[in-house]
PDB file of C-alpha atoms in Angstrom:
ATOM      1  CA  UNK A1035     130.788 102.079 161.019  1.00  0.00           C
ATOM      2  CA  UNK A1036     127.956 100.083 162.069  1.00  0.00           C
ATOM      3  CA  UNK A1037     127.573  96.097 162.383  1.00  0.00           C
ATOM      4  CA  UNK A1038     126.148  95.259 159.042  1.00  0.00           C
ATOM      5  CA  UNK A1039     124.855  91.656 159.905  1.00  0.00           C
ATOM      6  CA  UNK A1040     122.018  93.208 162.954  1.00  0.00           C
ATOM      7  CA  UNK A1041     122.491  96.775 162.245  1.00  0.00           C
ATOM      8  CA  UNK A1042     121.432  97.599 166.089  1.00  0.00           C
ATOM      9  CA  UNK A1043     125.233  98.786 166.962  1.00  0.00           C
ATOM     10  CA  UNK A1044     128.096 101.001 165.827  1.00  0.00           C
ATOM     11  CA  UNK A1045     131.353  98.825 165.931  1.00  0.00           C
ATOM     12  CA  UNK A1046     133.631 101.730 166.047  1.00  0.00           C
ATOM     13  CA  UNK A1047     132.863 106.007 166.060  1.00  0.00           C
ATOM     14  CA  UNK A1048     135.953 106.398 164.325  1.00  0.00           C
ATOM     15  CA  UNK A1049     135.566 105.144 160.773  1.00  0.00           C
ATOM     16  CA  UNK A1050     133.326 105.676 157.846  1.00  0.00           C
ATOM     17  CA  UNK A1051     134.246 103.834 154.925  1.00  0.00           C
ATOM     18  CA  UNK A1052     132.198 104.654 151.837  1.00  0.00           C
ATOM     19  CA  UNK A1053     131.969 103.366 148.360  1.00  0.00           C
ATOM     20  CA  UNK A1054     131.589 104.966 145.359  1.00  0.00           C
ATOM     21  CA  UNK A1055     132.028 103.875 141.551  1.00  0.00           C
ATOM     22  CA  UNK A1056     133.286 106.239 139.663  1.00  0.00           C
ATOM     23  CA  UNK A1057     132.201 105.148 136.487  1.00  0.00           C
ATOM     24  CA  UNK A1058     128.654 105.192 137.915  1.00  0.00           C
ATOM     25  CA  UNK A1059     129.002 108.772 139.527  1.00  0.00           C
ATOM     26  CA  UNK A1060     128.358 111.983 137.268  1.00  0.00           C
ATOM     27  CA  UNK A1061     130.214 115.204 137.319  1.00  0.00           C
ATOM     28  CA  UNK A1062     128.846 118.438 138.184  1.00  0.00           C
ATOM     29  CA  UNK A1063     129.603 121.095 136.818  1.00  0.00           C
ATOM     30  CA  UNK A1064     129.891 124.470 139.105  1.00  0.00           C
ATOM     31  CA  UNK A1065     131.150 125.877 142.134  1.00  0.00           C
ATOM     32  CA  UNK A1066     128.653 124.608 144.816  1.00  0.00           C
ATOM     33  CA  UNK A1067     130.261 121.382 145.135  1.00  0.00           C
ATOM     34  CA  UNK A1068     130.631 119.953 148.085  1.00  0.00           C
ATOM     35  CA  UNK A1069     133.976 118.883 149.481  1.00  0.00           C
ATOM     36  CA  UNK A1070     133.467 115.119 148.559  1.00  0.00           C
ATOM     37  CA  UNK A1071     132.335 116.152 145.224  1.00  0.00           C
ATOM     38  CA  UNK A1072     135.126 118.256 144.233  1.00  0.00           C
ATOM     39  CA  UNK A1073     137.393 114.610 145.264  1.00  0.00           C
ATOM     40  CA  UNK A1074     135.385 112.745 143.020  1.00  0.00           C
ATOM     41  CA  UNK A1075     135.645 114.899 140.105  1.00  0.00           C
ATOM     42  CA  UNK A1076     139.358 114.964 140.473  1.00  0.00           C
ATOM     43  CA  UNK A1077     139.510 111.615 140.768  1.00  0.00           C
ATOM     44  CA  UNK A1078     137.366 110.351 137.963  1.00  0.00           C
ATOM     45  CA  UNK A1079     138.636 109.637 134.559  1.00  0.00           C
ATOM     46  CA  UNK A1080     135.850 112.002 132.819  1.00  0.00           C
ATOM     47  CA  UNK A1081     137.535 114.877 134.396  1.00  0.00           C
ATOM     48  CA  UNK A1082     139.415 116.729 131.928  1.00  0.00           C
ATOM     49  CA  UNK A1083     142.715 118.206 132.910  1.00  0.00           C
ATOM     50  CA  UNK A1084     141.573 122.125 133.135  1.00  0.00           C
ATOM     51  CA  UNK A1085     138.307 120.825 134.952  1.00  0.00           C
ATOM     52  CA  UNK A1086     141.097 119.336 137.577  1.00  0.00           C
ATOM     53  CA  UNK A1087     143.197 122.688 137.521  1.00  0.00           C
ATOM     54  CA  UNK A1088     139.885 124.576 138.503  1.00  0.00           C
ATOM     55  CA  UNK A1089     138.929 121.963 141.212  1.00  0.00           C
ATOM     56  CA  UNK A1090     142.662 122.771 142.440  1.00  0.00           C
ATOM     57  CA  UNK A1091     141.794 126.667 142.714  1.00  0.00           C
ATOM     58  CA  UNK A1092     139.393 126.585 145.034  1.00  0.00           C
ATOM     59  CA  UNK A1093     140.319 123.118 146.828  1.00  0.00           C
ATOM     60  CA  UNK A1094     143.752 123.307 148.843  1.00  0.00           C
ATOM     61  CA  UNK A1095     143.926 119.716 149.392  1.00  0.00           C
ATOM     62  CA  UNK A1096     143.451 119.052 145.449  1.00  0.00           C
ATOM     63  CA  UNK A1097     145.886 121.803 144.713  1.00  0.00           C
ATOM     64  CA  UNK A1098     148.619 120.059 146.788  1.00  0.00           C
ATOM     65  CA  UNK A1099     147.589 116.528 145.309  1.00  0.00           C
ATOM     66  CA  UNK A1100     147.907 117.360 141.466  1.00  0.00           C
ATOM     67  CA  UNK A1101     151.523 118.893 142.549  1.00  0.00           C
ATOM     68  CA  UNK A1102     152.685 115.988 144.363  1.00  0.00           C
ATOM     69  CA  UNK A1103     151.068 113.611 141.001  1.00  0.00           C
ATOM     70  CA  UNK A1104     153.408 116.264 138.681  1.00  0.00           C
ATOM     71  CA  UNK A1105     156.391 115.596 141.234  1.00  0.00           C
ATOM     72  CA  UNK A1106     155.781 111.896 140.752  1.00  0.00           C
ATOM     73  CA  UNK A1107     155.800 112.150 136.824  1.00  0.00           C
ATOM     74  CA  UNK A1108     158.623 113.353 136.777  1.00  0.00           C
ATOM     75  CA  UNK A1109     160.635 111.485 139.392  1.00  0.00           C
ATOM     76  CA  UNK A1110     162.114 108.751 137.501  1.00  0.00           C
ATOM     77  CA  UNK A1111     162.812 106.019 140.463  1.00  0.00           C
ATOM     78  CA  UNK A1112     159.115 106.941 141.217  1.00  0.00           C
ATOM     79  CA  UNK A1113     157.343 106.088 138.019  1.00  0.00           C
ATOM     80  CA  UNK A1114     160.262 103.066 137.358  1.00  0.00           C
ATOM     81  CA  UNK A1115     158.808 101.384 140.214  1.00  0.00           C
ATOM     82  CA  UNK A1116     155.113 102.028 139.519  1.00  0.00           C
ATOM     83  CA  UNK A1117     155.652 100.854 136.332  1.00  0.00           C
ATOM     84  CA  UNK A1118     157.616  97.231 137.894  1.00  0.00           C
ATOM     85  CA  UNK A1119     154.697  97.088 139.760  1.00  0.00           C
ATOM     86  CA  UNK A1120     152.375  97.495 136.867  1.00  0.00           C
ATOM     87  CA  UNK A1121     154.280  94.644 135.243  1.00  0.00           C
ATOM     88  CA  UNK A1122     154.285  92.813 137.853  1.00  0.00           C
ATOM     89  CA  UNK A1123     150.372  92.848 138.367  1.00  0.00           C
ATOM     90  CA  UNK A1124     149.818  92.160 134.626  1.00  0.00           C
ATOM     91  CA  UNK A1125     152.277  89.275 134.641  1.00  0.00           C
ATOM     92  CA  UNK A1126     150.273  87.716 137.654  1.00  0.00           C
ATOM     93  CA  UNK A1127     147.079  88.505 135.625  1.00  0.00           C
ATOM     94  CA  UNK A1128     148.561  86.711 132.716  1.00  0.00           C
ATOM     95  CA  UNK A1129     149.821  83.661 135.079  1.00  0.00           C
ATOM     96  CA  UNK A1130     146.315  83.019 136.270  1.00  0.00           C
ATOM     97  CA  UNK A1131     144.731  83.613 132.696  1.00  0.00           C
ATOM     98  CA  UNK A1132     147.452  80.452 131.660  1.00  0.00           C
ATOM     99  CA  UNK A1133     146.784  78.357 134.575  1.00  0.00           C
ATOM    100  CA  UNK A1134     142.927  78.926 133.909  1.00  0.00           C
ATOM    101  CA  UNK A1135     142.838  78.042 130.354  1.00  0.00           C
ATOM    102  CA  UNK A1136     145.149  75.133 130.415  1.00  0.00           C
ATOM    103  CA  UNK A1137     142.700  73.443 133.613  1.00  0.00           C
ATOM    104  CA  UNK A1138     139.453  74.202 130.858  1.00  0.00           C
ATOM    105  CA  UNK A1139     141.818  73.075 128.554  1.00  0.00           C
ATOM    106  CA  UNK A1140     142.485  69.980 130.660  1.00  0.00           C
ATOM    107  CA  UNK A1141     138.717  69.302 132.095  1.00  0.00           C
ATOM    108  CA  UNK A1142     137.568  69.368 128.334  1.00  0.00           C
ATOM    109  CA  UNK A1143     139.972  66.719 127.180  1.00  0.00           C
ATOM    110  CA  UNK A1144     139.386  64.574 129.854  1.00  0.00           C
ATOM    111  CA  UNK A1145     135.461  65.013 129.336  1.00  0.00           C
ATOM    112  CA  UNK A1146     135.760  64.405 126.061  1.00  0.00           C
ATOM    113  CA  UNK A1147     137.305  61.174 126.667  1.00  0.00           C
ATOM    114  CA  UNK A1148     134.795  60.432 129.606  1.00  0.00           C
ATOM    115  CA  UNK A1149     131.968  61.493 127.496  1.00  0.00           C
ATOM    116  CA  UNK A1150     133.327  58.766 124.117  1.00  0.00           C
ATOM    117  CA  UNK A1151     133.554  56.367 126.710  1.00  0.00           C
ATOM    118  CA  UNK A1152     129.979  56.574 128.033  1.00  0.00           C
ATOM    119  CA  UNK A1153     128.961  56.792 124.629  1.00  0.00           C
ATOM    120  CA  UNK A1154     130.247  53.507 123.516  1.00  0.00           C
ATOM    121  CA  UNK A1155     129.142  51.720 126.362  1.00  0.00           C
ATOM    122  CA  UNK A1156     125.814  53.032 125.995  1.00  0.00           C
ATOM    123  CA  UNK A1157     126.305  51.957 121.982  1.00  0.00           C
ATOM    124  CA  UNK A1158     126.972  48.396 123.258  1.00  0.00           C
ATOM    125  CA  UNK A1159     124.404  47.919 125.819  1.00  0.00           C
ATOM    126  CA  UNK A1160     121.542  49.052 123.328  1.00  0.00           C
ATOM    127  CA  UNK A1161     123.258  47.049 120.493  1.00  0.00           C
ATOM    128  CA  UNK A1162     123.520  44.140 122.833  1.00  0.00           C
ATOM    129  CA  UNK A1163     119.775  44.498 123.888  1.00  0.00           C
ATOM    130  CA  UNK A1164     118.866  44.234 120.539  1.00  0.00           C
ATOM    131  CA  UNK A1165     120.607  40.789 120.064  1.00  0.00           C
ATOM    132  CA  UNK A1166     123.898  42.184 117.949  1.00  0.00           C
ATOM    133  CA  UNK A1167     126.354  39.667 119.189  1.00  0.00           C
ATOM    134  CA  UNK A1168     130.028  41.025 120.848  1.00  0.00           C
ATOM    135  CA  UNK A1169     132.126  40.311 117.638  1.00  0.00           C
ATOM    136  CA  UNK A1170     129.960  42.305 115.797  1.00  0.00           C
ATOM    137  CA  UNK A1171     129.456  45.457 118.165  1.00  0.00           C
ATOM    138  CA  UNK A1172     133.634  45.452 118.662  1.00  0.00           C
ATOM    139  CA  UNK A1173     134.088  45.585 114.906  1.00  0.00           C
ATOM    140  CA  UNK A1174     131.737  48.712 114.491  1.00  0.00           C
ATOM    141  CA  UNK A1175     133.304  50.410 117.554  1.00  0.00           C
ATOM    142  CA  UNK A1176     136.574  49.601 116.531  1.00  0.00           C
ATOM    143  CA  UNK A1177     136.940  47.513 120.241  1.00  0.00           C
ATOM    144  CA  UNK A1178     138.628  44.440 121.038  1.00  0.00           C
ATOM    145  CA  UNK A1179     136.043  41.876 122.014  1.00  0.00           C
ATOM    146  CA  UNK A1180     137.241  41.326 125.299  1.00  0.00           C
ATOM    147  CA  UNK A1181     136.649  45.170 126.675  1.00  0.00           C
ATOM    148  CA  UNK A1182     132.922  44.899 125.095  1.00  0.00           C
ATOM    149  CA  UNK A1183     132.704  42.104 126.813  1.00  0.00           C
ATOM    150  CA  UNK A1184     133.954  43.646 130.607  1.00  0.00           C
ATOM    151  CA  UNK A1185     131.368  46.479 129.415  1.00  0.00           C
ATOM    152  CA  UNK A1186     127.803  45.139 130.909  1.00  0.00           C
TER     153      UNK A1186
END
Protein backbone atom coordinates (compact mmCIF):
# COMPACT_ATOMS: atom_id res chain seq x y z
CA UNK A 1 0.00 0.00 0.00
CA UNK A 2 1.84 3.03 -0.74
CA UNK A 3 1.45 6.73 0.77
CA UNK A 4 -0.88 8.26 -1.70
CA UNK A 5 -0.28 12.02 -0.73
CA UNK A 6 4.01 11.82 -1.89
CA UNK A 7 3.93 8.47 -3.37
CA UNK A 8 7.88 8.07 -2.48
CA UNK A 9 7.04 5.23 0.33
CA UNK A 10 5.16 2.00 0.96
CA UNK A 11 3.22 2.43 4.33
CA UNK A 12 2.83 -1.20 4.90
CA UNK A 13 4.11 -4.64 2.58
CA UNK A 14 1.23 -6.34 3.82
CA UNK A 15 -1.87 -4.91 2.18
CA UNK A 16 -3.16 -4.23 -1.25
CA UNK A 17 -6.48 -2.90 -1.34
CA UNK A 18 -7.94 -2.56 -4.82
CA UNK A 19 -11.06 -1.17 -6.29
CA UNK A 20 -13.09 -2.29 -8.80
CA UNK A 21 -16.77 -1.37 -10.03
CA UNK A 22 -18.49 -3.97 -11.05
CA UNK A 23 -20.89 -2.37 -13.08
CA UNK A 24 -17.96 -0.84 -14.99
CA UNK A 25 -16.00 -4.24 -15.36
CA UNK A 26 -16.94 -6.70 -18.34
CA UNK A 27 -17.11 -10.42 -18.25
CA UNK A 28 -15.03 -12.69 -20.14
CA UNK A 29 -16.00 -15.34 -21.39
CA UNK A 30 -13.48 -18.56 -21.35
CA UNK A 31 -11.22 -20.51 -19.40
CA UNK A 32 -8.00 -18.35 -19.34
CA UNK A 33 -9.18 -16.24 -16.65
CA UNK A 34 -7.16 -15.26 -14.24
CA UNK A 35 -7.81 -15.91 -10.57
CA UNK A 36 -9.14 -12.29 -9.89
CA UNK A 37 -11.21 -12.55 -12.91
CA UNK A 38 -12.96 -15.66 -12.21
CA UNK A 39 -13.94 -13.51 -8.48
CA UNK A 40 -15.27 -10.84 -10.39
CA UNK A 41 -17.42 -12.76 -12.61
CA UNK A 42 -18.89 -14.53 -9.68
CA UNK A 43 -19.42 -11.64 -8.03
CA UNK A 44 -21.03 -9.42 -10.59
CA UNK A 45 -24.69 -9.23 -11.13
CA UNK A 46 -24.33 -9.98 -15.09
CA UNK A 47 -23.19 -13.37 -14.19
CA UNK A 48 -25.81 -15.78 -14.84
CA UNK A 49 -26.25 -18.64 -12.47
CA UNK A 50 -24.69 -21.61 -14.81
CA UNK A 51 -21.84 -19.03 -15.76
CA UNK A 52 -21.27 -19.09 -11.69
CA UNK A 53 -21.62 -23.03 -11.53
CA UNK A 54 -18.79 -23.22 -14.26
CA UNK A 55 -16.58 -20.58 -12.48
CA UNK A 56 -17.16 -23.06 -9.38
CA UNK A 57 -15.69 -26.13 -11.48
CA UNK A 58 -12.58 -25.05 -12.02
CA UNK A 59 -12.23 -22.47 -8.97
CA UNK A 60 -12.13 -24.30 -5.43
CA UNK A 61 -12.51 -21.21 -3.54
CA UNK A 62 -15.77 -20.24 -5.69
CA UNK A 63 -16.99 -23.77 -5.39
CA UNK A 64 -16.91 -23.57 -1.54
CA UNK A 65 -18.42 -19.90 -1.64
CA UNK A 66 -21.66 -20.63 -3.76
CA UNK A 67 -22.16 -23.69 -1.13
CA UNK A 68 -21.79 -21.72 1.89
CA UNK A 69 -24.37 -18.74 -0.11
CA UNK A 70 -26.91 -22.07 -0.67
CA UNK A 71 -26.32 -22.95 3.17
CA UNK A 72 -27.22 -19.37 3.98
CA UNK A 73 -30.51 -19.44 1.83
CA UNK A 74 -31.66 -21.80 3.42
CA UNK A 75 -30.80 -21.18 7.05
CA UNK A 76 -33.70 -19.35 8.29
CA UNK A 77 -32.09 -17.37 11.48
CA UNK A 78 -29.47 -16.52 8.74
CA UNK A 79 -31.52 -14.82 6.09
CA UNK A 80 -34.13 -13.45 9.16
CA UNK A 81 -31.35 -11.41 10.27
CA UNK A 82 -30.02 -10.26 6.88
CA UNK A 83 -33.24 -9.33 6.09
CA UNK A 84 -33.62 -7.08 9.86
CA UNK A 85 -30.66 -5.69 8.73
CA UNK A 86 -31.91 -4.87 5.31
CA UNK A 87 -34.81 -3.15 7.05
CA UNK A 88 -32.98 -1.63 9.17
CA UNK A 89 -30.65 0.11 6.51
CA UNK A 90 -33.71 1.13 4.41
CA UNK A 91 -35.49 2.56 7.44
CA UNK A 92 -32.29 4.74 8.17
CA UNK A 93 -32.31 5.59 4.39
CA UNK A 94 -35.88 6.62 4.71
CA UNK A 95 -35.12 8.65 8.14
CA UNK A 96 -32.55 10.79 6.41
CA UNK A 97 -34.70 11.13 3.11
CA UNK A 98 -37.56 12.73 5.90
CA UNK A 99 -35.20 14.78 7.79
CA UNK A 100 -33.78 16.07 4.33
CA UNK A 101 -36.95 17.04 2.76
CA UNK A 102 -38.63 18.56 5.71
CA UNK A 103 -35.08 21.05 6.25
CA UNK A 104 -35.70 21.98 2.07
CA UNK A 105 -39.03 21.99 3.09
CA UNK A 106 -38.22 24.34 5.96
CA UNK A 107 -35.32 26.62 4.19
CA UNK A 108 -37.95 27.24 1.33
CA UNK A 109 -40.65 28.53 3.60
CA UNK A 110 -38.55 30.60 5.45
CA UNK A 111 -37.00 32.03 2.07
CA UNK A 112 -40.06 32.57 0.82
CA UNK A 113 -40.97 34.70 3.62
CA UNK A 114 -37.42 36.39 3.59
CA UNK A 115 -37.63 36.83 -0.06
CA UNK A 116 -41.73 38.77 0.30
CA UNK A 117 -40.14 40.68 2.82
CA UNK A 118 -37.25 42.09 0.76
CA UNK A 119 -39.60 42.50 -1.88
CA UNK A 120 -41.86 44.87 -0.15
CA UNK A 121 -39.28 46.85 1.25
CA UNK A 122 -37.72 47.23 -1.96
CA UNK A 123 -41.59 48.12 -3.26
CA UNK A 124 -41.58 50.92 -0.64
CA UNK A 125 -38.26 52.42 -1.01
CA UNK A 126 -38.76 52.83 -4.92
CA UNK A 127 -42.42 53.94 -4.30
CA UNK A 128 -41.17 56.30 -1.69
CA UNK A 129 -38.39 57.66 -4.07
CA UNK A 130 -40.86 58.45 -6.40
CA UNK A 131 -42.83 60.73 -3.94
CA UNK A 132 -45.92 58.06 -3.16
CA UNK A 133 -46.58 59.12 0.35
CA UNK A 134 -46.65 56.16 3.40
CA UNK A 135 -50.55 55.96 3.58
CA UNK A 136 -50.65 55.26 0.18
CA UNK A 137 -47.73 52.60 -0.25
CA UNK A 138 -49.32 50.66 3.13
CA UNK A 139 -52.70 50.49 1.44
CA UNK A 140 -51.26 48.81 -1.81
CA UNK A 141 -49.06 46.46 0.27
CA UNK A 142 -51.68 45.72 2.50
CA UNK A 143 -49.14 47.25 5.58
CA UNK A 144 -49.92 49.17 8.52
CA UNK A 145 -48.38 52.59 8.15
CA UNK A 146 -46.29 52.39 11.00
CA UNK A 147 -44.02 49.20 9.70
CA UNK A 148 -43.62 51.22 6.20
CA UNK A 149 -42.65 53.73 8.09
CA UNK A 150 -39.70 51.63 10.38
CA UNK A 151 -38.87 50.35 6.66
CA UNK A 152 -36.16 53.12 5.34
Amino acid sequence: MQNTKDLHHALTKDLEIHFVELPKWHYKKGAKMKRLERWLAYLSSKTTMEEREALAMVDEDIRTAMEAEKEFVQDYEYISAYDRQEKYLRDQEAREAFVREEGEAAGFAKGKVEGKAEAKKELIIAWRNKGKPDSEIAELLDMDVDEVKQIK
